[in-house]
Short mmCIF file of N, CA and C in Angstrom, two decimals:
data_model
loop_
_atom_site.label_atom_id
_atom_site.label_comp_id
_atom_site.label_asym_id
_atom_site.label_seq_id
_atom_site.Cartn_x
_atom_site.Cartn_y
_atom_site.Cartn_z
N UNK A 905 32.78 -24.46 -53.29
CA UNK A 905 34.08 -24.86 -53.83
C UNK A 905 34.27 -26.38 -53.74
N UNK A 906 33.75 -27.34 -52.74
CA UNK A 906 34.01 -28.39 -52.43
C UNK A 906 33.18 -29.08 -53.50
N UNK A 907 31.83 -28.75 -53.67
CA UNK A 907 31.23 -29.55 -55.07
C UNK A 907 32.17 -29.25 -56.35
N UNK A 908 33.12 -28.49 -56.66
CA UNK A 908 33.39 -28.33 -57.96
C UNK A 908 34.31 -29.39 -58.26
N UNK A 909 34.85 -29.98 -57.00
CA UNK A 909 35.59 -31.24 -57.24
C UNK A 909 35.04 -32.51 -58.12
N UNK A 910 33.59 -32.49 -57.91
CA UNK A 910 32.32 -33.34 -58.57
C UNK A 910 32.32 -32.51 -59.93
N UNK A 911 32.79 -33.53 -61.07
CA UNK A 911 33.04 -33.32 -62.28
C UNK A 911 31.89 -33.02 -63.00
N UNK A 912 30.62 -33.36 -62.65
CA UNK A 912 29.29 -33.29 -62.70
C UNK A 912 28.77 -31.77 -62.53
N UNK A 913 29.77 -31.32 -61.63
CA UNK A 913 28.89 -30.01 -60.91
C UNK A 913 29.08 -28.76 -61.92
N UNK A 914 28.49 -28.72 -63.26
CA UNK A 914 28.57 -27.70 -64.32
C UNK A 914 27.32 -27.62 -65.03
N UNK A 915 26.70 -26.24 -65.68
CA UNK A 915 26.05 -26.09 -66.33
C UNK A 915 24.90 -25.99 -65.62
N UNK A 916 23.80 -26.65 -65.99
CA UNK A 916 22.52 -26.09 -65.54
C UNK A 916 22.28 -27.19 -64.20
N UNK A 917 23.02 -28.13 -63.72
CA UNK A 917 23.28 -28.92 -62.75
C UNK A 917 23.77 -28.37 -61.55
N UNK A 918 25.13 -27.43 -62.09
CA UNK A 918 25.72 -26.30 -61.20
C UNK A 918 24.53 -25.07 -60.28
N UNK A 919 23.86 -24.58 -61.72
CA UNK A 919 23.01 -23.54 -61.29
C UNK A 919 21.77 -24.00 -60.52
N UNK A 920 21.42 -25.37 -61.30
CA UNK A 920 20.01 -25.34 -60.15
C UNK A 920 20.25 -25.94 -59.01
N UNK A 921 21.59 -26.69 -58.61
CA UNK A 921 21.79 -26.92 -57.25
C UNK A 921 22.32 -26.51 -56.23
N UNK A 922 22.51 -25.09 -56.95
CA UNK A 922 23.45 -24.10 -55.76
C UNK A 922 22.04 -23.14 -55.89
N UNK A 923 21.13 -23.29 -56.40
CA UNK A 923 19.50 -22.63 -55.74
C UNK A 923 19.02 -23.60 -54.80
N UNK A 924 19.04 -24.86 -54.73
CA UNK A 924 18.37 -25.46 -53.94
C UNK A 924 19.45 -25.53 -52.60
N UNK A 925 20.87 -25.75 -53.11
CA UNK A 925 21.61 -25.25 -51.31
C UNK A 925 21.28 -23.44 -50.67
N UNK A 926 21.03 -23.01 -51.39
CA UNK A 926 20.97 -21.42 -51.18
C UNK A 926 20.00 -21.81 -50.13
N UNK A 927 18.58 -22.12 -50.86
CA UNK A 927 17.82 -22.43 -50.10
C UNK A 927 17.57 -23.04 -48.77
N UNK A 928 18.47 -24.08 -48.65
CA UNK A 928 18.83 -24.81 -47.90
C UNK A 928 19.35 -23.88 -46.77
N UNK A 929 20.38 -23.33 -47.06
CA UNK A 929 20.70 -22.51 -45.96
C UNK A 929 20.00 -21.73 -45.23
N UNK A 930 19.49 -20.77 -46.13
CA UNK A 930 18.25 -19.87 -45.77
C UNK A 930 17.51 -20.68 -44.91
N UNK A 931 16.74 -21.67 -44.87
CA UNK A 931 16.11 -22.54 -44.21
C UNK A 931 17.06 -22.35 -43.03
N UNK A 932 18.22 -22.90 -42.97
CA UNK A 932 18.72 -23.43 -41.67
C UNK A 932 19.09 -21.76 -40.73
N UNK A 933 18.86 -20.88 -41.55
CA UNK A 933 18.82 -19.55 -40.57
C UNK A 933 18.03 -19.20 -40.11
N UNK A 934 16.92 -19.46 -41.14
CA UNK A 934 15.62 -19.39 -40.66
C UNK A 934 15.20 -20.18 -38.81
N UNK A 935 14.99 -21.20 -39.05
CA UNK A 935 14.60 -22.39 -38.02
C UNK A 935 16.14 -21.78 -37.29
N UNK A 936 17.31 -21.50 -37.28
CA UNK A 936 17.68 -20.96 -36.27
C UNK A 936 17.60 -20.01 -35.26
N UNK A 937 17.45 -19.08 -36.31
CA UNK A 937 16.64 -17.65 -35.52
C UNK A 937 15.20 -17.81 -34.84
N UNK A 938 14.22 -18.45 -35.64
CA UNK A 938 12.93 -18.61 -35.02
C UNK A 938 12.81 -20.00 -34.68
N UNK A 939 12.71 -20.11 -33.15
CA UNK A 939 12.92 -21.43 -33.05
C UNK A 939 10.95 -22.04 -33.22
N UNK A 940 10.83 -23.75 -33.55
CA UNK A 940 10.02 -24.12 -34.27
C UNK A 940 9.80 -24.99 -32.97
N UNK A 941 8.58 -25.98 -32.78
CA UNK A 941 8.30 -26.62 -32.00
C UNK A 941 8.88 -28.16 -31.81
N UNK A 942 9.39 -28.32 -33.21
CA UNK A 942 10.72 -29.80 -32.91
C UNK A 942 11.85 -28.87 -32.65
N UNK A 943 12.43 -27.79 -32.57
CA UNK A 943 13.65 -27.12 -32.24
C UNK A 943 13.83 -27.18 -30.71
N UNK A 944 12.60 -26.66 -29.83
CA UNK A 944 12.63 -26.77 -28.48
C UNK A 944 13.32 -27.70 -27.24
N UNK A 945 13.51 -27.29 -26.65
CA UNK A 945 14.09 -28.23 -25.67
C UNK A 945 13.07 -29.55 -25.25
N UNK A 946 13.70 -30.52 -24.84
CA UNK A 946 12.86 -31.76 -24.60
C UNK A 946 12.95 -31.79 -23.29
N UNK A 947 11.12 -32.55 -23.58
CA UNK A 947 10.70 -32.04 -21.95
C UNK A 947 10.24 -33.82 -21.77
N UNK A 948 10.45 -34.28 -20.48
CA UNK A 948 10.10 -36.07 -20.04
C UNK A 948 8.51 -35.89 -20.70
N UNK A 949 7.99 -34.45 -20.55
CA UNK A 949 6.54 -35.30 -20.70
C UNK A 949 5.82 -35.45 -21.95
N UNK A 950 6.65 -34.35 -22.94
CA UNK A 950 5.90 -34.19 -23.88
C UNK A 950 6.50 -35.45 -25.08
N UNK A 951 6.20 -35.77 -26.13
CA UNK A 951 6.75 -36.81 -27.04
C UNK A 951 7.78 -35.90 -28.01
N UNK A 952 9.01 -36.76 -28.05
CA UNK A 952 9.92 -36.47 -29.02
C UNK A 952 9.48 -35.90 -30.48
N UNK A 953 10.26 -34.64 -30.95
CA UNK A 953 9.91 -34.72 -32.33
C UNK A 953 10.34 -35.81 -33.18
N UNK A 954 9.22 -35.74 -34.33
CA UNK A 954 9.93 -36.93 -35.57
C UNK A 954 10.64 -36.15 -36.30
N UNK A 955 11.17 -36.53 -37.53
CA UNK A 955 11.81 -36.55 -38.42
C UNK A 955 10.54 -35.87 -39.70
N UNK A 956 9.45 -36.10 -39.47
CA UNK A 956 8.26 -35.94 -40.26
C UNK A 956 8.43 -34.26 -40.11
N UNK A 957 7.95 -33.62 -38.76
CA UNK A 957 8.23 -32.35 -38.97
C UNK A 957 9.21 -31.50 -39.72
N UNK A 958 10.16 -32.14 -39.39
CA UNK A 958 11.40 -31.04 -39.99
C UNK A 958 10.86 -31.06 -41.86
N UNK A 959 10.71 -32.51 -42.02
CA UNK A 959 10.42 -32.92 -43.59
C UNK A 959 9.36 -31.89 -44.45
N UNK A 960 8.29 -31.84 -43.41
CA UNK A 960 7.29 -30.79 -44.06
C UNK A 960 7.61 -29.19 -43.70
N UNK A 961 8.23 -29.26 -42.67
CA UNK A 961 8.74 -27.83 -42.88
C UNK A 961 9.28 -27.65 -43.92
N UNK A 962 10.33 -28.07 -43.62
CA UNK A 962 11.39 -28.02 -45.04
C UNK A 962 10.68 -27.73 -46.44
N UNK A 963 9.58 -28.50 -46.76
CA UNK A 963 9.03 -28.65 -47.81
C UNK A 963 7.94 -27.57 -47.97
N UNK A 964 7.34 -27.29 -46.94
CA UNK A 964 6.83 -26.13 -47.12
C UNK A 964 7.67 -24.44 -47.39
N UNK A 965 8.88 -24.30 -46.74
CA UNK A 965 9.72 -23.34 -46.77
C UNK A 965 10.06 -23.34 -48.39
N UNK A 966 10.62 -24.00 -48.40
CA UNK A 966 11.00 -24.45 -50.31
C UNK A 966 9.60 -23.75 -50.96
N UNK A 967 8.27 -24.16 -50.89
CA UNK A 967 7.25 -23.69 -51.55
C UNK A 967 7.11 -22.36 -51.30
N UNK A 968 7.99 -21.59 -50.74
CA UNK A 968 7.84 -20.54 -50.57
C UNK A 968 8.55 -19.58 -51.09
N UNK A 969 9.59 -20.65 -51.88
CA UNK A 969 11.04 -19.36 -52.32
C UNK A 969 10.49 -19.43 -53.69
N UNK A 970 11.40 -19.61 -55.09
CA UNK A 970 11.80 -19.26 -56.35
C UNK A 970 11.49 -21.18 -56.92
N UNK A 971 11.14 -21.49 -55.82
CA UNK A 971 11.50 -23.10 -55.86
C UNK A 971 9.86 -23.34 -55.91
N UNK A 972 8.91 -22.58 -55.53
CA UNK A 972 7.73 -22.92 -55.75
C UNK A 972 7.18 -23.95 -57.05
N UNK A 973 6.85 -24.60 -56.60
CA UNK A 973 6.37 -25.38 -57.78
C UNK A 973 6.61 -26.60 -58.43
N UNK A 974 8.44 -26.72 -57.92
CA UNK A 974 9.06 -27.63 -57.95
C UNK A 974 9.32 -28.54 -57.42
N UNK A 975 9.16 -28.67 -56.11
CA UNK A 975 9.41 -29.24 -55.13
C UNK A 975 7.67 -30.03 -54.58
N UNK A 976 8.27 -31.28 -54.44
CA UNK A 976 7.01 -32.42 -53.99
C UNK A 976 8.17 -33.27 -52.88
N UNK A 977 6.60 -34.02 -52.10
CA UNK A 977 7.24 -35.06 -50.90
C UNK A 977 6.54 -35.79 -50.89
N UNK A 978 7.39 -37.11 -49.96
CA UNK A 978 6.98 -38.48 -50.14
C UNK A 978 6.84 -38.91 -51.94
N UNK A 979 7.67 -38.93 -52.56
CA UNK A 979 7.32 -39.21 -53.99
C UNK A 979 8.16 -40.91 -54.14
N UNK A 980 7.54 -41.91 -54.36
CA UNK A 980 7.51 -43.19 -54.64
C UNK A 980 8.07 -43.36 -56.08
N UNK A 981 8.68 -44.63 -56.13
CA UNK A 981 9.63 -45.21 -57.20
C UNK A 981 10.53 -43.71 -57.52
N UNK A 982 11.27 -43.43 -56.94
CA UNK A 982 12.72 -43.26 -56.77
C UNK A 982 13.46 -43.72 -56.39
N UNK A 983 14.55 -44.32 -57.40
CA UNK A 983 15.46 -45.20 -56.83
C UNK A 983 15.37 -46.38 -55.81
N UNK A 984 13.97 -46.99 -56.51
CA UNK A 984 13.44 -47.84 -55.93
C UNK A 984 13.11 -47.64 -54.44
N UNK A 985 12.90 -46.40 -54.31
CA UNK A 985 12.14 -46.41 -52.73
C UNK A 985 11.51 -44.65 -52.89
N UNK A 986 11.29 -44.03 -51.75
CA UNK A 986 10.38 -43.23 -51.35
C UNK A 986 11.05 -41.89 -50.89
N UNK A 987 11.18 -40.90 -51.68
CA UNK A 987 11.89 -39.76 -51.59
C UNK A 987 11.53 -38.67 -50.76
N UNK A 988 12.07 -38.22 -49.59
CA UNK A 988 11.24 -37.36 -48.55
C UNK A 988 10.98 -36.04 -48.80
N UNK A 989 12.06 -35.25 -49.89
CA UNK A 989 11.61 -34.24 -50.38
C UNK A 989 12.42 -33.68 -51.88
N UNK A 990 11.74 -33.87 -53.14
CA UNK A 990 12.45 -33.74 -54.48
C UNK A 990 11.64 -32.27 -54.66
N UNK A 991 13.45 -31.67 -55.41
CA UNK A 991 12.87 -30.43 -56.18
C UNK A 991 13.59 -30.85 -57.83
N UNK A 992 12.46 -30.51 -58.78
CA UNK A 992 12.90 -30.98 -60.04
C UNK A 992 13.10 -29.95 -60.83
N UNK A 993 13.62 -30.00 -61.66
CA UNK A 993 13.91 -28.77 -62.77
C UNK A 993 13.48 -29.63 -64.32
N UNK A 994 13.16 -28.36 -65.04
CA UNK A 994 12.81 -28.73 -66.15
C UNK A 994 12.21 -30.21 -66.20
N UNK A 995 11.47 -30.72 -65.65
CA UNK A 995 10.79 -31.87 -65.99
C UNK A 995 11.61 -33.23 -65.60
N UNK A 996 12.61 -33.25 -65.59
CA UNK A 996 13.58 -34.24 -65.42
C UNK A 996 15.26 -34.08 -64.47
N UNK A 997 15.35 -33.27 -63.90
CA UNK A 997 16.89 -32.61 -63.24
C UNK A 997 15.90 -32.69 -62.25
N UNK A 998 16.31 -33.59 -61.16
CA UNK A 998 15.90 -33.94 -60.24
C UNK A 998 17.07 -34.24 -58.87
N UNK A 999 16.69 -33.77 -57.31
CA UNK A 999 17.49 -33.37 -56.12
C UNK A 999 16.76 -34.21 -55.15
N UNK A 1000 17.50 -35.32 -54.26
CA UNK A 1000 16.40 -35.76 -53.52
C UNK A 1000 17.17 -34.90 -51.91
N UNK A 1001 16.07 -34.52 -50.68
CA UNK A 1001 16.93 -34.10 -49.77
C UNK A 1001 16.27 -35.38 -48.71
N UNK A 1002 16.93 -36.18 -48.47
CA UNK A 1002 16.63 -37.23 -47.06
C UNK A 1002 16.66 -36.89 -45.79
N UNK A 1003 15.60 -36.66 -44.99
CA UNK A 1003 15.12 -35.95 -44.10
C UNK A 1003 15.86 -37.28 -42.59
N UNK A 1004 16.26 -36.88 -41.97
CA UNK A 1004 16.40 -37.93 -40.72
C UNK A 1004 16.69 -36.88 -39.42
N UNK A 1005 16.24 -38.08 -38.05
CA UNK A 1005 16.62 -37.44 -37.04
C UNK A 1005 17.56 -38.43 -36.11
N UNK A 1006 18.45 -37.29 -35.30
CA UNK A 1006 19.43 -37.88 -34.47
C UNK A 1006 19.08 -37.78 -33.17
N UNK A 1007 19.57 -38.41 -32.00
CA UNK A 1007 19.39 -38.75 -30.79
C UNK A 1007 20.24 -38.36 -30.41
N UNK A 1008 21.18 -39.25 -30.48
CA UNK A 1008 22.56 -39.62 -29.45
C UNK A 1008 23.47 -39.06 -29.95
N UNK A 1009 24.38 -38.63 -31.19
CA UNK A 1009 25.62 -38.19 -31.57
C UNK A 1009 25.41 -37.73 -32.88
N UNK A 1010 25.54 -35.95 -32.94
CA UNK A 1010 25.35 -35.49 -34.26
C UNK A 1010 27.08 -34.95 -34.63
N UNK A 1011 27.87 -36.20 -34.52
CA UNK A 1011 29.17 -35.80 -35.04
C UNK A 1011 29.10 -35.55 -36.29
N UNK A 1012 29.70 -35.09 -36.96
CA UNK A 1012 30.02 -35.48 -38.67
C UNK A 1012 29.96 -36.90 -39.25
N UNK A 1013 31.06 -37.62 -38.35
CA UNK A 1013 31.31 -39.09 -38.59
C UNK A 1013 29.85 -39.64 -39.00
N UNK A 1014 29.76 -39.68 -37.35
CA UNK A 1014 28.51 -40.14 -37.16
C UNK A 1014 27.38 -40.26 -37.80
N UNK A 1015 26.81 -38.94 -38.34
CA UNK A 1015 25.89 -38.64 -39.13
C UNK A 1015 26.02 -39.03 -40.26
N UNK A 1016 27.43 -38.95 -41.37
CA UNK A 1016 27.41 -39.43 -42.53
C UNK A 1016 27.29 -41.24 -42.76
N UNK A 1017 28.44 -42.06 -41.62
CA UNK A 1017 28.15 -43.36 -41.42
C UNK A 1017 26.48 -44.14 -41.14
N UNK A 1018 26.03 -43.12 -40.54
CA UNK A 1018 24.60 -43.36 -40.13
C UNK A 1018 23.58 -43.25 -41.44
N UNK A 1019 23.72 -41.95 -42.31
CA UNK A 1019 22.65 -41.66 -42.65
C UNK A 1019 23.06 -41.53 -44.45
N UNK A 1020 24.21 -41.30 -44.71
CA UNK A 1020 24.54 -40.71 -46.11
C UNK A 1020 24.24 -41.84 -47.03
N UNK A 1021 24.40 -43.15 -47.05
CA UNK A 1021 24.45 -44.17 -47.96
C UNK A 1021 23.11 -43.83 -48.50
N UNK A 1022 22.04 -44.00 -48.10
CA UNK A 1022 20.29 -43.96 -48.15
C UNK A 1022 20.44 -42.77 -48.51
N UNK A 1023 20.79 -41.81 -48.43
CA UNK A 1023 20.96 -40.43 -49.30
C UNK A 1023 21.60 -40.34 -50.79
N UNK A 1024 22.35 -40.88 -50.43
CA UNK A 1024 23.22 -40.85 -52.02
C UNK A 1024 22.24 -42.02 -52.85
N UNK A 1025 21.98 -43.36 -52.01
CA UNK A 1025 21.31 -44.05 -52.85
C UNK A 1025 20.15 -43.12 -54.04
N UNK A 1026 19.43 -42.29 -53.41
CA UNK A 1026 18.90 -41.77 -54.28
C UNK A 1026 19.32 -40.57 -55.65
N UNK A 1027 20.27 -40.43 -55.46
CA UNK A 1027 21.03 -39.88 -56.62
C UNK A 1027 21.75 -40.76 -57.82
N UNK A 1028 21.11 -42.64 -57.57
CA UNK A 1028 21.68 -43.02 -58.47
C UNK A 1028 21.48 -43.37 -60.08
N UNK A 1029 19.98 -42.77 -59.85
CA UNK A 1029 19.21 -42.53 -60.84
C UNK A 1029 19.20 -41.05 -61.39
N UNK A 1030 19.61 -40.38 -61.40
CA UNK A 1030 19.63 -38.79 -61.84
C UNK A 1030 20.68 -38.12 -61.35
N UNK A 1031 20.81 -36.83 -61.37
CA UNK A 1031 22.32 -36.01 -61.21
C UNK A 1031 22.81 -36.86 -59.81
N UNK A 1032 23.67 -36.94 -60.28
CA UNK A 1032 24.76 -37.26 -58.73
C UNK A 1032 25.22 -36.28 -57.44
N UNK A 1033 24.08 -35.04 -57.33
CA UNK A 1033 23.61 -34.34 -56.18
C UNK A 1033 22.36 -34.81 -55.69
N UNK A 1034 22.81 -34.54 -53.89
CA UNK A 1034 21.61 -34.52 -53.11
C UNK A 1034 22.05 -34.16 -51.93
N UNK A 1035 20.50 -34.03 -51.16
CA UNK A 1035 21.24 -33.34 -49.59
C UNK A 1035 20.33 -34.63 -48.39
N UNK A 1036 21.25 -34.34 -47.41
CA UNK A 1036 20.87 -34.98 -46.47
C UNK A 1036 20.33 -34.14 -45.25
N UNK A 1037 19.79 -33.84 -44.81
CA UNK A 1037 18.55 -32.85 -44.20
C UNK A 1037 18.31 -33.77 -42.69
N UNK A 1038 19.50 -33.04 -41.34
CA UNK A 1038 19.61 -34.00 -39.75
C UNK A 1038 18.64 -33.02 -39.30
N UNK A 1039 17.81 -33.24 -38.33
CA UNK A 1039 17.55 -32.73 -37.14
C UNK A 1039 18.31 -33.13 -35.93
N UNK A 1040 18.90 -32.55 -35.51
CA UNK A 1040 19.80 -32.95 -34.46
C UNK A 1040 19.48 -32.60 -33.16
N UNK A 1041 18.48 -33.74 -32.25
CA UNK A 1041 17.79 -33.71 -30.93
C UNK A 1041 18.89 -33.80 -29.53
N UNK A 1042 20.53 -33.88 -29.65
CA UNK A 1042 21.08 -34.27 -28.48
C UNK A 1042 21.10 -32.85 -28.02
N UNK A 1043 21.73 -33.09 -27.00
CA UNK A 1043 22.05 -31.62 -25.73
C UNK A 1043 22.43 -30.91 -25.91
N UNK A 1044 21.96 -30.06 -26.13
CA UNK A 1044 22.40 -27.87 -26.70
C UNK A 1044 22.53 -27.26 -25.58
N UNK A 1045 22.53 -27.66 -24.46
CA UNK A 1045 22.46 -26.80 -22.68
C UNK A 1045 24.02 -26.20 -22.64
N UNK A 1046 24.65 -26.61 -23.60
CA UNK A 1046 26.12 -25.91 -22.97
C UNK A 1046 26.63 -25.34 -24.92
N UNK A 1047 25.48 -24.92 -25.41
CA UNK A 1047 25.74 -23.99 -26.48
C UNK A 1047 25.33 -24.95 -28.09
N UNK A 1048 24.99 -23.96 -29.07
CA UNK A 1048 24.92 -24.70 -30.34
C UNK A 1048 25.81 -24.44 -30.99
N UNK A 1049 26.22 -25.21 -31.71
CA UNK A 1049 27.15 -25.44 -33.07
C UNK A 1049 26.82 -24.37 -33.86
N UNK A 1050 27.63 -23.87 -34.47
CA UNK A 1050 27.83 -22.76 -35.34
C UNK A 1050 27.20 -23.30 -36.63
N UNK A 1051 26.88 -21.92 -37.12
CA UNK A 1051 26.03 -22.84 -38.70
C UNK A 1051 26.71 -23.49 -39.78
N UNK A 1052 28.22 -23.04 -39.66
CA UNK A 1052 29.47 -22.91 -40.50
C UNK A 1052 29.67 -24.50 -40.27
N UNK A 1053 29.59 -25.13 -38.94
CA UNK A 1053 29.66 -26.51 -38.42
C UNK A 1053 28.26 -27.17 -38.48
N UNK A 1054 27.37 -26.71 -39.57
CA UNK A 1054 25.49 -27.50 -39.64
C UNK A 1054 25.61 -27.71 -41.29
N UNK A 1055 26.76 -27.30 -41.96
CA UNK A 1055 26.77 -27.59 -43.43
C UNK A 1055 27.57 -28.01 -43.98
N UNK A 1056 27.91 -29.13 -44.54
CA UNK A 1056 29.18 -29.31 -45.13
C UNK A 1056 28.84 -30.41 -46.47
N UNK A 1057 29.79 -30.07 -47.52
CA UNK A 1057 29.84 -31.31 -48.82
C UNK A 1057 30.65 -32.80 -48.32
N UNK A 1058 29.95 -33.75 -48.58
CA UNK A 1058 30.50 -35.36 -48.38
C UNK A 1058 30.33 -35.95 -50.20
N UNK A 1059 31.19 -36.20 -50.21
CA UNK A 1059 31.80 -37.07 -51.50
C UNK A 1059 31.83 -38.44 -51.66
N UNK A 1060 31.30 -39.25 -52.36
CA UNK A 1060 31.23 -40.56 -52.38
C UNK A 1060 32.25 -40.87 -53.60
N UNK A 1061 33.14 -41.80 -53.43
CA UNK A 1061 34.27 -42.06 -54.22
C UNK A 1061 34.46 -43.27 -55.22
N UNK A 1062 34.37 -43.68 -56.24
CA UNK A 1062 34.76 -44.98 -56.96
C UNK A 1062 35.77 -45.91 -56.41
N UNK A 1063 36.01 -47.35 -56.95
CA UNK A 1063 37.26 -47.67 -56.55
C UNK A 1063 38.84 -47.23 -56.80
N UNK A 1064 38.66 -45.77 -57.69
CA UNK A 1064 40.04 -45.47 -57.81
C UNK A 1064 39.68 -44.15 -57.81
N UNK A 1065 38.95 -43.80 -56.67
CA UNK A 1065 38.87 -42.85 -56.19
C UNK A 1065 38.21 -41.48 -56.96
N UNK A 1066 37.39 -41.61 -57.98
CA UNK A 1066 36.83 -40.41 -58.62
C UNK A 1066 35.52 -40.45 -57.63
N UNK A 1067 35.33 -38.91 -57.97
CA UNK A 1067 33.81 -38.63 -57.12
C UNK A 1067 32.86 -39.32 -58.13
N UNK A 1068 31.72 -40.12 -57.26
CA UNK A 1068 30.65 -40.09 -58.39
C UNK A 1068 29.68 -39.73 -57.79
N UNK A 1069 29.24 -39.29 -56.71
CA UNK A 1069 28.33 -38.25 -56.17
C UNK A 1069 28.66 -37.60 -55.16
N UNK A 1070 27.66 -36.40 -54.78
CA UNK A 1070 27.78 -35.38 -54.22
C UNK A 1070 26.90 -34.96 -52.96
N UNK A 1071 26.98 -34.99 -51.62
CA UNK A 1071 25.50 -34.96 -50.82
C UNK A 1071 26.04 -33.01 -50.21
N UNK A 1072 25.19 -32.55 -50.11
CA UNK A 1072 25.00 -31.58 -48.86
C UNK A 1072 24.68 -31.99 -47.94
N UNK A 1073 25.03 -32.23 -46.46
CA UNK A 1073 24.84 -32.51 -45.15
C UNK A 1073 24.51 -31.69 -44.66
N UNK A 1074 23.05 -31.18 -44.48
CA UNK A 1074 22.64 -29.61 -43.03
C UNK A 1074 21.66 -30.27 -42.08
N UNK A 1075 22.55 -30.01 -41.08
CA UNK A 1075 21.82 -30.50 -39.50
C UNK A 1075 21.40 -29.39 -39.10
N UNK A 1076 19.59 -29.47 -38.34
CA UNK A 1076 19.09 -28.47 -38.09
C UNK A 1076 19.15 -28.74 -36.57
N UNK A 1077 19.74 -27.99 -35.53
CA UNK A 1077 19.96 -27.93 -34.57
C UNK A 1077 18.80 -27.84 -33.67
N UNK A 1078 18.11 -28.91 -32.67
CA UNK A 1078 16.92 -28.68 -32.10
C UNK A 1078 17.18 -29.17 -30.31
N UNK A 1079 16.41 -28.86 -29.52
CA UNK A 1079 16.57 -29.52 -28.07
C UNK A 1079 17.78 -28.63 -27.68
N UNK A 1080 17.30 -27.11 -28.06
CA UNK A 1080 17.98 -25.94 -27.61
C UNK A 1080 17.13 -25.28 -26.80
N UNK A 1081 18.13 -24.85 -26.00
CA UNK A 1081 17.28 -23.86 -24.54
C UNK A 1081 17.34 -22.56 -25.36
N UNK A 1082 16.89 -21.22 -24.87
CA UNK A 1082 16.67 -19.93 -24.96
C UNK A 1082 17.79 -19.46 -24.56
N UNK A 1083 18.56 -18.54 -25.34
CA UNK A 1083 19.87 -18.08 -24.86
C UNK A 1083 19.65 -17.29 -23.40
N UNK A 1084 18.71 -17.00 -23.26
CA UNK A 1084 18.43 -16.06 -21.55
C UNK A 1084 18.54 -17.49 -20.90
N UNK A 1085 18.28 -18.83 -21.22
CA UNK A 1085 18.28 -19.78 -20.14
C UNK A 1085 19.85 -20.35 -19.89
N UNK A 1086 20.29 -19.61 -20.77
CA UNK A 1086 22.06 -20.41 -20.64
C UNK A 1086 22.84 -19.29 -19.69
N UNK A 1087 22.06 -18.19 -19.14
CA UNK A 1087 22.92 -17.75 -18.19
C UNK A 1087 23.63 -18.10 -17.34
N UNK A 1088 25.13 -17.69 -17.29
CA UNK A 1088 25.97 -18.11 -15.80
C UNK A 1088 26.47 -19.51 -16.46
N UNK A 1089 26.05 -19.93 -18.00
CA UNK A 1089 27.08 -21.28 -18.60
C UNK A 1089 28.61 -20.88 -18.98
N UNK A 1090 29.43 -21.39 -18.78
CA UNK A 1090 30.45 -21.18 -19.78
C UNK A 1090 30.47 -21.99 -20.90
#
C-alpha cells in the first residue's frame, strides 16, 4: 500500500516489483528460520561477517525462485557505479537491491540516513524502485525484532514534495543466539 503512493508504481513496474519484494521477504523468512553462518552470534575469535555474504546469498536465493535468470551481481556502469544485486525484466526494467552491513544501530533512522541515498542513487537511471538489503550485526541477546519491524517502504521526495523514488528497506537480522540460549531472559 505504501508504494502506491509512488505514482510510478503501475503496470508492469507494479507487477514485477511486488515479485521481486515477494521474494525478498521469502528470503528474510527464510535466513530467519534457518539461521546462516553471518546470522550467528559473534564470537571475539572468529572474524565478523561482511556484507559480501548476505549479497551472494541473497543472489543465489533469487536464482532459485521464478526470478531465475534475471538476476546478476556486482554489475558495473550503473548509475555510474557498481550494483550489488540487479534483477531485470524484459531486457531493460531493471531493480538494484544494495547490500550493506550494520554494527552499531539498526534503527530505522539510522539505517535509512546511513545507507538509503547510495540506494536510491541507483534508481536514477531506470524505474524509480529499489531495495536496500541491512544485515544487522548489533545485539539480539535480549530478543529479535519482529519481521513486520525488518521491512518497510522509504520515499524520497522532490522539492515540493512529490515522490520520485521508492526503496524497500529489509534488514536481515544476524548476531542472534538460539532461542534455547535466551532462557530465564525477559
Amino acid at each position: 500500500a505504501d508504494l502506491s503512493e509512488n505514482e510510478s508504481f503501475k503496470g508492469s513496474a507494479r507487477a514485477n516489483f511486488s515479485l521481486l519484494i515477494l521474494q525478498t521477504v521469502k528470503f528474510l523468512v527464510f535466513v530467519g528460520d534457518h539461521a546462516q553462518p553471518y546470522t550467528k552470534p559473534l564470537s571475539k575469535l572468529e572474524k565478523t561477517p561482511q556484507e559480501v555474504e548476505l549479497q551472494k546469498h541473497f543472489h543465489q536465493f533469487l536464482s532459485g525462485t521464478e526470478l531465475v535468470g534475471r538476476v546478476g551481481m556486482e554489475h558495473e556502469g550503473i548509475a555510474g557505479g557498481r550494483a550489488d544485486v540487479i534483477t531485470t525484466f524484459d531486457g531493460a526494467q531493471r531493480y538494484v537491491t544494495e547490500v550493506k552491513r550494520e554494527l552499531t544501530n539498526a534503527t530505522v533512522q539510522h539505517l535509512e540516513d546511513s545507507y538509503l541515498t547510495q540506494a536510491v542513487e541507483y534508481q536514477s537511471t531506470n524505474e524509480p524502485f529499489g531495495q536496500l538489503l541491512v544485515l544487522d550485526l548489533t545485539d539480539h541477546r535480549s530478543g529479535t525484532p519482529h519481521i513486520n519491524d525488518s521491512i518497510w517502504v522509504a520515499h524520497r521526495r522532490n522539492d515540493r514534495g512529490r515522490i520520485v523514488s521508492s526503496s524497500i528497506v529489509a534488514v536481515v537480522r544476524g548476531n542472534r543466539p538460539t532461542p534455547s540460549k535466551m532462557k530465564g531472559q525477559k
